[in-house]
mmCIF file of C-alpha atoms in Angstrom:
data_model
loop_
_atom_site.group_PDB
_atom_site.id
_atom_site.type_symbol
_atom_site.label_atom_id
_atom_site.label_comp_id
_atom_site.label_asym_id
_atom_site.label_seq_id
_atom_site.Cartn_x
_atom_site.Cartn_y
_atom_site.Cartn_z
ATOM 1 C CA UNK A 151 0.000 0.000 0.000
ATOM 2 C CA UNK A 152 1.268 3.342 -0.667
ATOM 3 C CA UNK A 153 2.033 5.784 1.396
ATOM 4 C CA UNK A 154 3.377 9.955 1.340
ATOM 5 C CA UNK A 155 6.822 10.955 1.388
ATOM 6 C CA UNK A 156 8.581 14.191 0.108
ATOM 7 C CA UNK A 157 12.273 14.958 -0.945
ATOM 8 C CA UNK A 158 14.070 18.451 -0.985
ATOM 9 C CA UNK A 159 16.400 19.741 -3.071
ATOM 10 C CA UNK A 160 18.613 22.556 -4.074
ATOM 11 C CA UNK A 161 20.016 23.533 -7.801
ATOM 12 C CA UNK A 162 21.483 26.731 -8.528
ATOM 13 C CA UNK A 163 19.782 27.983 -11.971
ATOM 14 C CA UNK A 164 20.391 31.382 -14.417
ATOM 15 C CA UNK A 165 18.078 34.057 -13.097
ATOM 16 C CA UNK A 166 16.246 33.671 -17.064
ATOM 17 C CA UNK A 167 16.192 29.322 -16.017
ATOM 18 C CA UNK A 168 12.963 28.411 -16.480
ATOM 19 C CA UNK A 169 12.047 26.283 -12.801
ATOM 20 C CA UNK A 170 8.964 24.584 -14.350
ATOM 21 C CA UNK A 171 11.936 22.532 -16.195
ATOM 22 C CA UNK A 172 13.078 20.966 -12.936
ATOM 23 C CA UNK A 173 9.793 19.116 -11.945
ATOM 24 C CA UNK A 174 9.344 17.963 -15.929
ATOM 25 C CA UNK A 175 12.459 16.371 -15.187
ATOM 26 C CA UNK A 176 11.674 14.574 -12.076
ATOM 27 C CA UNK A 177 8.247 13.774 -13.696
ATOM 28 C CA UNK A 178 10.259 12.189 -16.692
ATOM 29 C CA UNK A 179 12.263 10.072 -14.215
ATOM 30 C CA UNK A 180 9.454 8.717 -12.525
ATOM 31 C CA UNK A 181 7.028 8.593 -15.360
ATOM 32 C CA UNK A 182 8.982 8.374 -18.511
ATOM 33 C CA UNK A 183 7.259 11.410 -20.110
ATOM 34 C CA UNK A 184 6.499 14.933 -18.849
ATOM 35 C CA UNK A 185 3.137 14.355 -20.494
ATOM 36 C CA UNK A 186 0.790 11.889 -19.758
ATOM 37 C CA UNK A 187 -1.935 10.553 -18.717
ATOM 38 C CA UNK A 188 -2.650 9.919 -15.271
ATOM 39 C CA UNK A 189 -1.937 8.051 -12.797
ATOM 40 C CA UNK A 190 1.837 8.384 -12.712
ATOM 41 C CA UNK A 191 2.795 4.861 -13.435
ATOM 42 C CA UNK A 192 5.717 4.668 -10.343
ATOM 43 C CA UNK A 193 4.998 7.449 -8.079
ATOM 44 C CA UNK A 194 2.358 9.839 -8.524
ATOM 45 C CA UNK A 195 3.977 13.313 -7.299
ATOM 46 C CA UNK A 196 4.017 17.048 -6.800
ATOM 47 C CA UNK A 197 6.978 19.070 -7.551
ATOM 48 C CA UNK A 198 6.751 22.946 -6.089
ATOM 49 C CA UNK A 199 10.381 25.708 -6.590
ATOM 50 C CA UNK A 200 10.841 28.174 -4.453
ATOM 51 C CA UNK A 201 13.545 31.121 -6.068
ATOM 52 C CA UNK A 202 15.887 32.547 -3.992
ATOM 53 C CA UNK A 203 18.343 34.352 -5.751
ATOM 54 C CA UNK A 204 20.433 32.117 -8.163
ATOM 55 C CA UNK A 205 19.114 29.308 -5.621
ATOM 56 C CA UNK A 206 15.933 27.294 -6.556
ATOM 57 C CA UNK A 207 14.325 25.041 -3.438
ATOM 58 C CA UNK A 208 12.446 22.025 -4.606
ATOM 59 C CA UNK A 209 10.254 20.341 -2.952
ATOM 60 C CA UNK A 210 8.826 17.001 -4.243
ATOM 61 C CA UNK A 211 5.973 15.264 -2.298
ATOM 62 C CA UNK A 212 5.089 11.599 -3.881
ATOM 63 C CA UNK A 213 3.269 8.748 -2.764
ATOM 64 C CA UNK A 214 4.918 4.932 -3.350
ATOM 65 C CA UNK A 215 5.071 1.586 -1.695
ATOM 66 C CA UNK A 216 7.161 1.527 0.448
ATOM 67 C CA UNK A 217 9.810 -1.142 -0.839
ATOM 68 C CA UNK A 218 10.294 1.392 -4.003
ATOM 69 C CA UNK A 219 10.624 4.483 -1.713
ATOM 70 C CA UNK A 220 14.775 4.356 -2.379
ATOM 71 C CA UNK A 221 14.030 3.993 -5.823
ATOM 72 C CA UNK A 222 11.898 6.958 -6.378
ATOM 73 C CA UNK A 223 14.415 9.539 -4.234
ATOM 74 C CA UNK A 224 17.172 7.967 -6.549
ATOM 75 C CA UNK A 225 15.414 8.962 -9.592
ATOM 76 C CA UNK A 226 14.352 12.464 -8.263
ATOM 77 C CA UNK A 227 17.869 13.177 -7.366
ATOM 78 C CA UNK A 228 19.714 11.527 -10.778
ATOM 79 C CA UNK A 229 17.059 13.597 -12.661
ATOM 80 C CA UNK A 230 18.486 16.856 -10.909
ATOM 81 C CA UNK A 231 21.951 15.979 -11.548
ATOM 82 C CA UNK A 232 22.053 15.333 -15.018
ATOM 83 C CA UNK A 233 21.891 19.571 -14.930
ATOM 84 C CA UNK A 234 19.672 20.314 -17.557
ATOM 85 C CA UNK A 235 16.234 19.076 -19.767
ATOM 86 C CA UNK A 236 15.440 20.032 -23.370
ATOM 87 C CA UNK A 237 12.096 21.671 -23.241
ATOM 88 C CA UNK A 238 9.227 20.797 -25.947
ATOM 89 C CA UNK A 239 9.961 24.319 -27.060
ATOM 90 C CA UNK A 240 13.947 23.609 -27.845
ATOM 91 C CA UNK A 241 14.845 25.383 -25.011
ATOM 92 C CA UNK A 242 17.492 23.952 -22.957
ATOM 93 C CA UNK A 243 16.702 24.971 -19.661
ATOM 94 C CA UNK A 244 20.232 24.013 -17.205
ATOM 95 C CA UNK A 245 20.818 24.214 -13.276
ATOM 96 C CA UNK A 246 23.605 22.612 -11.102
ATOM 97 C CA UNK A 247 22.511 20.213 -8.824
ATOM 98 C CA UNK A 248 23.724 21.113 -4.739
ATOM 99 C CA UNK A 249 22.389 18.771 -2.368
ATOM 100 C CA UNK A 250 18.831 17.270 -1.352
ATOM 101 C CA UNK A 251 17.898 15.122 1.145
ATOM 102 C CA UNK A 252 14.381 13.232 2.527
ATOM 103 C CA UNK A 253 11.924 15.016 3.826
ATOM 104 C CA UNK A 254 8.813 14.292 6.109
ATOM 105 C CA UNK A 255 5.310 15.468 4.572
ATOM 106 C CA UNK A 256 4.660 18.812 6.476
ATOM 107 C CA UNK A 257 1.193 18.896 8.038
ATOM 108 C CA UNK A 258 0.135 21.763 5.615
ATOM 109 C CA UNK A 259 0.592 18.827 2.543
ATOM 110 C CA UNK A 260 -1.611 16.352 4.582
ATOM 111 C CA UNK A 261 -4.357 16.678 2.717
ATOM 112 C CA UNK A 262 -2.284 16.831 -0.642
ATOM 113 C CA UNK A 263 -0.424 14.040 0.200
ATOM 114 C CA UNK A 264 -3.999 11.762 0.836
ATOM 115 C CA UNK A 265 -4.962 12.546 -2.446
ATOM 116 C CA UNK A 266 -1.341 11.365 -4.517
ATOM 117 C CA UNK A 267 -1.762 8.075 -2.226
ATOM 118 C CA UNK A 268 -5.538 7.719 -3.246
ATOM 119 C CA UNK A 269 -4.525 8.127 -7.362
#
């Protein structure tokens, strides 16, 4: 049975970096696609950046068994490290990965988190 779990991470992007291009590339890591259909075949997820600066926070929030928990974090972090996605536009969008680390589901993403389990 699934449950919620969320990730954190920090990449340091161009001030014109396009963030939306950092959860397309943790949804192509766990889904194979940034487009599709749901429910997210592996993991179904939320991805929310926070700018800072140079400094984007990301937070992912995801619901999996349990035995593919490791799995999922692994992919959400080698997706961030690769440093960069193609966009559907042919922009390439690039960021340098820093750190990230697991997460537990903040009370305020209760409710969100319910819902990715439930899909």
């Amino acid at each position: 049975m699934r449950q919620a779990f969320a990730h954190e991470a920090v990449v340091v992007m161009e001030a014109d970096g396009d963030v939306r291009a950092l959860g397309a590339a943790v949804t192509v890591a766990l889904c194979g696609q940034w487009e599709h259909e749901p429910p997210c075949p592996l993991a179904p997820h939320h991805t929310a950046a926070e700018r800072s600066g140079a400094e984007i926070r990301l937070r992912v929030l995801f619901a999996a068994d349990p035995a593919t928990e490791a799995d999922v974090r692994s992919r959400i972090e080698g997706a961030l490290a690769r440093a960069g996605l193609n966009g559907p536009d042919g922009v390439t969008t690039r960021w340098q990965f820093d750190r990230a680390r697991p997460s537990p589901v903040r009370e305020d993403e209760a409710e969100h988190a319910e819902r990715l389990v439930q899909d």
